[in-house]
Amino acid sequence: MSFAAVVVSYNRLPLLKKCLTALEKQSHPLDEIIVIDNGSTDGSADYIRTTHPEVTLFETSTNLGGAGGFAWGIELALARGHEAAWLMDDDAEPELDAAAPLIDSFQSQDLKPAFIASLVTAGRGKFNKRNPPVVSTDPQHQVRAADYGGFAIQTATFVGVMINLEEASRTHLPMADYFIWMDDSEYTHRLSDSRFAMLLPDSMVNHPDNKPISNDMGERLFYFTRNRLWYTRSRTSAISTDILEIIGVALHAIKQFPIAASKKTWFSSVTRGFWCGFFQQPRKVMPGELIATLPDAERKRLGI
């Protein structure tokens, strides 16, 4: 099998340097590292060209958000003939032995899983509570996962999840309209709906413990509200679960009001978030459609 790492980066050069160094020093070498630069203005693209010429660099020229960046990353990994892609943001720092368990597990299973996720940590062996997976309730899946030293899950974050590109080729790409938040939950849930997925604790990826969403979210409250509603509408779940989720979104919006620096921004974000979440749908783009928009010269440079 052929394994690629896909990193989405935007204006975080110091963190990107750590991420690329960790990827290049993996105990089990990766076949390719693909970086999607989301229109960075901090010299990230120039740094990659001069310091990591072996990395495949694709520049979007504008910030497409994590969702749009990972859509391009999966598109390129498919087009370049890989069979699995290890997805992460530029602030992820894999342990140097993190790829090996994922690759070994993929290669050992006859029926390849939809994805195998790394354990997101805040330092080696320390669970990062900000990035919990959603554990599968299917007992047969749990038994199978235990046979391979892991546990079955339904969703994972784009912080070290290795996806089966054969399975990814059968469904639409991560939806760029999500921009930030919930795009990874929606995408991995969609993949695990059709096939077994698991997490391997032996594979660890460090991730900063960022500011909690209980802080003033400002305009980002719009994406939080809209995207959670989009995800709730799209996933396979019980109606009672969906109702509780909607109530939770509303309660979170209410809790944001007293700490919002701008009440006008709060009102706009909440009203737009609920309107778009209930009455709009994100666009769906199938693999191959993004590549078709590239000029011939860019396709030739990328080897596709």
GROMACS .gro file of C-alpha atoms in nm:
model
  304
    1MET     CA    1   0.000   0.000   0.000
    2SER     CA    2   0.099   0.363  -0.052
    3PHE     CA    3   0.057   0.607   0.237
    4ALA     CA    4   0.060   0.988   0.223
    5ALA     CA    5   0.040   1.251   0.494
    6VAL     CA    6  -0.185   1.549   0.418
    7VAL     CA    7  -0.122   1.868   0.615
    8VAL     CA    8  -0.343   2.178   0.587
    9SER     CA    9  -0.158   2.494   0.684
   10TYR     CA   10  -0.245   2.860   0.735
   11ASN     CA   11  -0.011   3.121   0.886
   12ARG     CA   12   0.141   2.900   1.156
   13LEU     CA   13   0.495   2.855   1.026
   14PRO     CA   14   0.659   2.771   1.363
   15LEU     CA   15   0.407   2.490   1.418
   16LEU     CA   16   0.429   2.375   1.056
   17LYS     CA   17   0.806   2.332   1.095
   18LYS     CA   18   0.753   2.097   1.391
   19CYS     CA   19   0.484   1.903   1.205
   20LEU     CA   20   0.696   1.849   0.892
   21THR     CA   21   1.002   1.751   1.095
   22ALA     CA   22   0.798   1.491   1.282
   23LEU     CA   23   0.651   1.354   0.959
   24GLU     CA   24   0.987   1.326   0.787
   25LYS     CA   25   1.140   1.142   1.086
   26GLN     CA   26   0.869   0.876   1.121
   27SER     CA   27   1.003   0.534   1.210
   28HIS     CA   28   0.796   0.396   0.923
   29PRO     CA   29   0.861   0.635   0.632
   30LEU     CA   30   0.564   0.782   0.451
   31ASP     CA   31   0.546   0.759   0.072
   32GLU     CA   32   0.464   1.127   0.036
   33ILE     CA   33   0.391   1.441   0.236
   34ILE     CA   34   0.135   1.677   0.082
   35VAL     CA   35   0.092   2.027   0.222
   36ILE     CA   36  -0.211   2.237   0.132
   37ASP     CA   37  -0.117   2.599   0.195
   38ASN     CA   38  -0.438   2.796   0.252
   39GLY     CA   39  -0.311   3.133   0.130
   40SER     CA   40  -0.057   3.188   0.410
   41THR     CA   41   0.113   3.527   0.427
   42ASP     CA   42   0.387   3.428   0.674
   43GLY     CA   43   0.630   3.273   0.424
   44SER     CA   44   0.514   2.915   0.477
   45ALA     CA   45   0.510   2.828   0.107
   46ASP     CA   46   0.859   2.969   0.047
   47TYR     CA   47   0.987   2.783   0.352
   48ILE     CA   48   0.856   2.452   0.216
   49ARG     CA   49   1.001   2.513  -0.130
   50THR     CA   50   1.349   2.594   0.004
   51THR     CA   51   1.373   2.368   0.312
   52HIS     CA   52   1.150   2.073   0.221
   53PRO     CA   53   1.168   2.046  -0.161
   54GLU     CA   54   1.061   1.681  -0.144
   55VAL     CA   55   0.721   1.786  -0.002
   56THR     CA   56   0.437   1.821  -0.251
   57LEU     CA   57   0.306   2.174  -0.207
   58PHE     CA   58  -0.030   2.297  -0.331
   59GLU     CA   59  -0.124   2.660  -0.280
   60THR     CA   60  -0.492   2.751  -0.276
   61SER     CA   61  -0.408   3.125  -0.294
   62THR     CA   62  -0.691   3.200  -0.051
   63ASN     CA   63  -0.803   3.070   0.288
   64LEU     CA   64  -1.056   2.793   0.224
   65GLY     CA   65  -1.071   2.698   0.590
   66GLY     CA   66  -0.974   2.357   0.719
   67ALA     CA   67  -1.268   2.201   0.536
   68GLY     CA   68  -1.168   2.333   0.195
   69GLY     CA   69  -0.803   2.252   0.257
   70PHE     CA   70  -0.873   1.889   0.343
   71ALA     CA   71  -1.102   1.857   0.040
   72TRP     CA   72  -0.805   1.951  -0.179
   73GLY     CA   73  -0.569   1.730   0.020
   74ILE     CA   74  -0.781   1.418  -0.024
   75GLU     CA   75  -0.835   1.507  -0.388
   76LEU     CA   76  -0.460   1.523  -0.450
   77ALA     CA   77  -0.385   1.208  -0.249
   78LEU     CA   78  -0.636   1.021  -0.464
   79ALA     CA   79  -0.508   1.170  -0.788
   80ARG     CA   80  -0.149   1.080  -0.702
   81GLY     CA   81  -0.242   0.715  -0.653
   82HIS     CA   82  -0.218   0.667  -0.278
   83GLU     CA   83  -0.430   0.414  -0.093
   84ALA     CA   84  -0.446   0.589   0.245
   85ALA     CA   85  -0.401   0.948   0.362
   86TRP     CA   86  -0.303   1.060   0.713
   87LEU     CA   87  -0.481   1.391   0.771
   88MET     CA   88  -0.374   1.664   1.013
   89ASP     CA   89  -0.359   2.040   1.066
   90ASP     CA   90  -0.024   2.218   1.085
   91ASP     CA   91  -0.048   2.239   1.465
   92ALA     CA   92  -0.035   1.860   1.497
   93GLU     CA   93   0.295   1.702   1.599
   94PRO     CA   94   0.298   1.325   1.558
   95GLU     CA   95   0.518   1.114   1.779
   96LEU     CA   96   0.797   0.968   1.568
   97ASP     CA   97   0.644   0.620   1.597
   98ALA     CA   98   0.288   0.735   1.527
   99ALA     CA   99   0.257   0.630   1.162
  100ALA     CA  100   0.388   0.276   1.206
  101PRO     CA  101   0.091   0.130   1.403
  102LEU     CA  102  -0.158   0.279   1.157
  103ILE     CA  103   0.026   0.148   0.852
  104ASP     CA  104   0.082  -0.196   1.006
  105SER     CA  105  -0.286  -0.223   1.100
  106PHE     CA  106  -0.404  -0.121   0.753
  107GLN     CA  107  -0.175  -0.373   0.588
  108SER     CA  108  -0.273  -0.656   0.824
  109GLN     CA  109  -0.649  -0.632   0.770
  110ASP     CA  110  -0.798  -0.805   0.467
  111LEU     CA  111  -1.111  -0.590   0.477
  112LYS     CA  112  -0.961  -0.243   0.510
  113PRO     CA  113  -1.135  -0.012   0.759
  114ALA     CA  114  -1.286   0.320   0.653
  115PHE     CA  115  -1.025   0.494   0.865
  116ILE     CA  116  -0.788   0.438   1.155
  117ALA     CA  117  -0.738   0.734   1.388
  118SER     CA  118  -0.443   0.824   1.606
  119LEU     CA  119  -0.497   0.910   1.971
  120VAL     CA  120  -0.489   1.289   2.010
  121THR     CA  121  -0.266   1.380   2.302
  122ALA     CA  122  -0.143   1.681   2.496
  123GLY     CA  123   0.202   1.528   2.536
  124ARG     CA  124   0.296   1.163   2.499
  125GLY     CA  125   0.051   0.941   2.685
  126LYS     CA  126  -0.165   1.232   2.802
  127PHE     CA  127  -0.516   1.225   2.654
  128ASN     CA  128  -0.628   1.556   2.501
  129LYS     CA  129  -0.985   1.611   2.622
  130ARG     CA  130  -1.045   1.874   2.352
  131ASN     CA  131  -1.037   1.614   2.075
  132PRO     CA  132  -1.242   1.312   2.186
  133PRO     CA  133  -1.358   1.056   1.929
  134VAL     CA  134  -1.715   0.928   1.925
  135VAL     CA  135  -1.705   0.563   2.029
  136SER     CA  136  -1.907   0.309   1.829
  137THR     CA  137  -2.189   0.126   2.008
  138ASP     CA  138  -2.164  -0.172   1.770
  139PRO     CA  139  -2.038  -0.469   1.979
  140GLN     CA  140  -1.915  -0.660   1.673
  141HIS     CA  141  -1.707  -0.363   1.568
  142GLN     CA  142  -1.563  -0.338   1.919
  143VAL     CA  143  -1.463  -0.705   1.916
  144ARG     CA  144  -1.293  -0.663   1.579
  145ALA     CA  145  -1.113  -0.346   1.689
  146ALA     CA  146  -0.991  -0.519   2.007
  147ASP     CA  147  -0.832  -0.789   1.792
  148TYR     CA  148  -0.614  -0.517   1.640
  149GLY     CA  149  -0.532  -0.338   1.966
  150GLY     CA  150  -0.782  -0.055   1.934
  151PHE     CA  151  -1.147   0.034   1.976
  152ALA     CA  152  -1.419   0.107   1.724
  153ILE     CA  153  -1.528   0.467   1.669
  154GLN     CA  154  -1.781   0.658   1.461
  155THR     CA  155  -1.604   0.990   1.418
  156ALA     CA  156  -1.256   1.135   1.451
  157THR     CA  157  -1.098   1.476   1.415
  158PHE     CA  158  -0.862   1.581   1.137
  159VAL     CA  159  -0.575   1.547   1.384
  160GLY     CA  160  -0.405   1.228   1.271
  161VAL     CA  161  -0.680   1.024   1.109
  162MET     CA  162  -0.567   0.789   0.831
  163ILE     CA  163  -0.847   0.740   0.583
  164ASN     CA  164  -0.899   0.460   0.334
  165LEU     CA  165  -0.887   0.639  -0.003
  166GLU     CA  166  -1.071   0.360  -0.182
  167GLU     CA  167  -1.365   0.426   0.049
  168ALA     CA  168  -1.316   0.803   0.015
  169SER     CA  169  -1.340   0.776  -0.364
  170ARG     CA  170  -1.699   0.653  -0.331
  171THR     CA  171  -1.836   0.960  -0.155
  172HIS     CA  172  -1.805   1.336  -0.180
  173LEU     CA  173  -1.509   1.520  -0.039
  174PRO     CA  174  -1.512   1.707   0.294
  175MET     CA  175  -1.756   1.991   0.239
  176ALA     CA  176  -1.568   2.318   0.195
  177ASP     CA  177  -1.876   2.520   0.293
  178TYR     CA  178  -1.824   2.412   0.654
  179PHE     CA  179  -1.504   2.622   0.649
  180ILE     CA  180  -1.418   2.550   1.016
  181TRP     CA  181  -1.561   2.310   1.274
  182MET     CA  182  -1.757   1.988   1.238
  183ASP     CA  183  -1.628   1.916   0.885
  184ASP     CA  184  -1.416   1.634   1.026
  185SER     CA  185  -1.702   1.488   1.230
  186GLU     CA  186  -1.936   1.498   0.931
  187TYR     CA  187  -1.681   1.342   0.696
  188THR     CA  188  -1.557   1.063   0.923
  189HIS     CA  189  -1.914   0.982   1.033
  190ARG     CA  190  -2.007   0.948   0.668
  191LEU     CA  191  -1.716   0.710   0.608
  192SER     CA  192  -1.789   0.497   0.917
  193ASP     CA  193  -2.156   0.468   0.820
  194SER     CA  194  -2.049   0.242   0.536
  195ARG     CA  195  -1.758   0.057   0.696
  196PHE     CA  196  -1.589  -0.030   1.024
  197ALA     CA  197  -1.351   0.236   1.167
  198MET     CA  198  -1.121   0.235   1.467
  199LEU     CA  199  -0.872   0.422   1.686
  200LEU     CA  200  -0.527   0.291   1.778
  201PRO     CA  201  -0.396   0.428   2.111
  202ASP     CA  202  -0.041   0.320   2.019
  203SER     CA  203  -0.040   0.595   1.754
  204MET     CA  204  -0.019   0.935   1.925
  205VAL     CA  205  -0.041   1.283   1.777
  206ASN     CA  206   0.018   1.582   2.001
  207HIS     CA  207  -0.216   1.877   1.960
  208PRO     CA  208  -0.224   2.211   2.145
  209ASP     CA  209  -0.499   2.248   2.402
  210ASN     CA  210  -0.651   2.560   2.246
  211LYS     CA  211  -0.889   2.812   2.399
  212PRO     CA  212  -1.215   2.647   2.505
  213ILE     CA  213  -1.529   2.732   2.309
  214SER     CA  214  -1.676   2.871   2.632
  215ASN     CA  215  -1.479   3.190   2.561
  216ASP     CA  216  -1.633   3.467   2.351
  217MET     CA  217  -1.648   3.317   2.002
  218GLY     CA  218  -1.736   3.640   1.821
  219GLU     CA  219  -1.818   3.581   1.454
  220ARG     CA  220  -1.703   3.219   1.481
  221LEU     CA  221  -2.027   3.149   1.670
  222PHE     CA  222  -2.195   3.155   1.328
  223TYR     CA  223  -1.988   2.861   1.203
  224PHE     CA  224  -2.033   2.673   1.530
  225THR     CA  225  -2.412   2.709   1.519
  226ARG     CA  226  -2.464   2.650   1.148
  227ASN     CA  227  -2.224   2.360   1.120
  228ARG     CA  228  -2.359   2.169   1.417
  229LEU     CA  229  -2.706   2.197   1.270
  230TRP     CA  230  -2.581   2.088   0.928
  231TYR     CA  231  -2.411   1.789   1.086
  232THR     CA  232  -2.718   1.700   1.292
  233ARG     CA  233  -2.935   1.707   0.981
  234SER     CA  234  -2.694   1.494   0.777
  235ARG     CA  235  -2.595   1.216   1.015
  236THR     CA  236  -2.769   0.888   1.084
  237SER     CA  237  -2.907   0.913   1.438
  238ALA     CA  238  -3.221   0.886   1.647
  239ILE     CA  239  -3.465   1.179   1.642
  240SER     CA  240  -3.433   1.214   2.019
  241THR     CA  241  -3.055   1.249   1.979
  242ASP     CA  242  -3.102   1.517   1.715
  243ILE     CA  243  -3.345   1.711   1.934
  244LEU     CA  244  -3.100   1.706   2.223
  245GLU     CA  245  -2.827   1.829   1.991
  246ILE     CA  246  -3.039   2.122   1.872
  247ILE     CA  247  -3.122   2.213   2.230
  248GLY     CA  248  -2.752   2.197   2.313
  249VAL     CA  249  -2.669   2.437   2.027
  250ALA     CA  250  -2.933   2.681   2.150
  251LEU     CA  251  -2.808   2.661   2.509
  252HIS     CA  252  -2.453   2.725   2.397
  253ALA     CA  253  -2.567   3.033   2.206
  254ILE     CA  254  -2.748   3.161   2.515
  255LYS     CA  255  -2.437   3.107   2.730
  256GLN     CA  256  -2.236   3.310   2.482
  257PHE     CA  257  -2.456   3.618   2.520
  258PRO     CA  258  -2.329   3.751   2.857
  259ILE     CA  259  -1.963   3.712   2.756
  260ALA     CA  260  -2.001   3.843   2.400
  261ALA     CA  261  -1.799   4.163   2.352
  262SER     CA  262  -2.039   4.268   2.075
  263LYS     CA  263  -2.407   4.188   2.127
  264LYS     CA  264  -2.472   4.287   1.765
  265THR     CA  265  -2.220   4.028   1.645
  266TRP     CA  266  -2.374   3.770   1.880
  267PHE     CA  267  -2.724   3.834   1.746
  268SER     CA  268  -2.610   3.825   1.383
  269SER     CA  269  -2.408   3.506   1.432
  270VAL     CA  270  -2.689   3.321   1.610
  271THR     CA  271  -2.969   3.424   1.375
  272ARG     CA  272  -2.766   3.355   1.062
  273GLY     CA  273  -2.638   3.030   1.210
  274PHE     CA  274  -2.985   2.894   1.282
  275TRP     CA  275  -3.128   3.017   0.950
  276CYS     CA  276  -2.850   2.867   0.738
  277GLY     CA  277  -2.832   2.555   0.953
  278PHE     CA  278  -3.199   2.474   0.903
  279PHE     CA  279  -3.269   2.611   0.553
  280GLN     CA  280  -2.945   2.573   0.358
  281GLN     CA  281  -2.726   2.279   0.262
  282PRO     CA  282  -2.350   2.265   0.203
  283ARG     CA  283  -2.239   2.191  -0.151
  284LYS     CA  284  -2.123   1.839  -0.235
  285VAL     CA  285  -1.817   1.790  -0.457
  286MET     CA  286  -1.712   1.445  -0.575
  287PRO     CA  287  -1.349   1.335  -0.610
  288GLY     CA  288  -1.213   1.447  -0.946
  289GLU     CA  289  -1.420   1.764  -0.968
  290LEU     CA  290  -1.158   1.986  -0.801
  291ILE     CA  291  -0.875   1.850  -1.016
  292ALA     CA  292  -1.083   1.928  -1.325
  293THR     CA  293  -1.067   2.299  -1.239
  294LEU     CA  294  -0.685   2.311  -1.253
  295PRO     CA  295  -0.502   2.433  -1.564
  296ASP     CA  296  -0.297   2.173  -1.752
  297ALA     CA  297   0.033   2.325  -1.638
  298GLU     CA  298  -0.060   2.286  -1.270
  299ARG     CA  299  -0.173   1.930  -1.321
  300LYS     CA  300   0.157   1.850  -1.491
  301ARG     CA  301   0.353   2.008  -1.203
  302LEU     CA  302   0.157   1.796  -0.955
  303GLY     CA  303   0.207   1.481  -1.159
  304ILE     CA  304  -0.161   1.410  -1.208
   0.00000   0.00000   0.00000
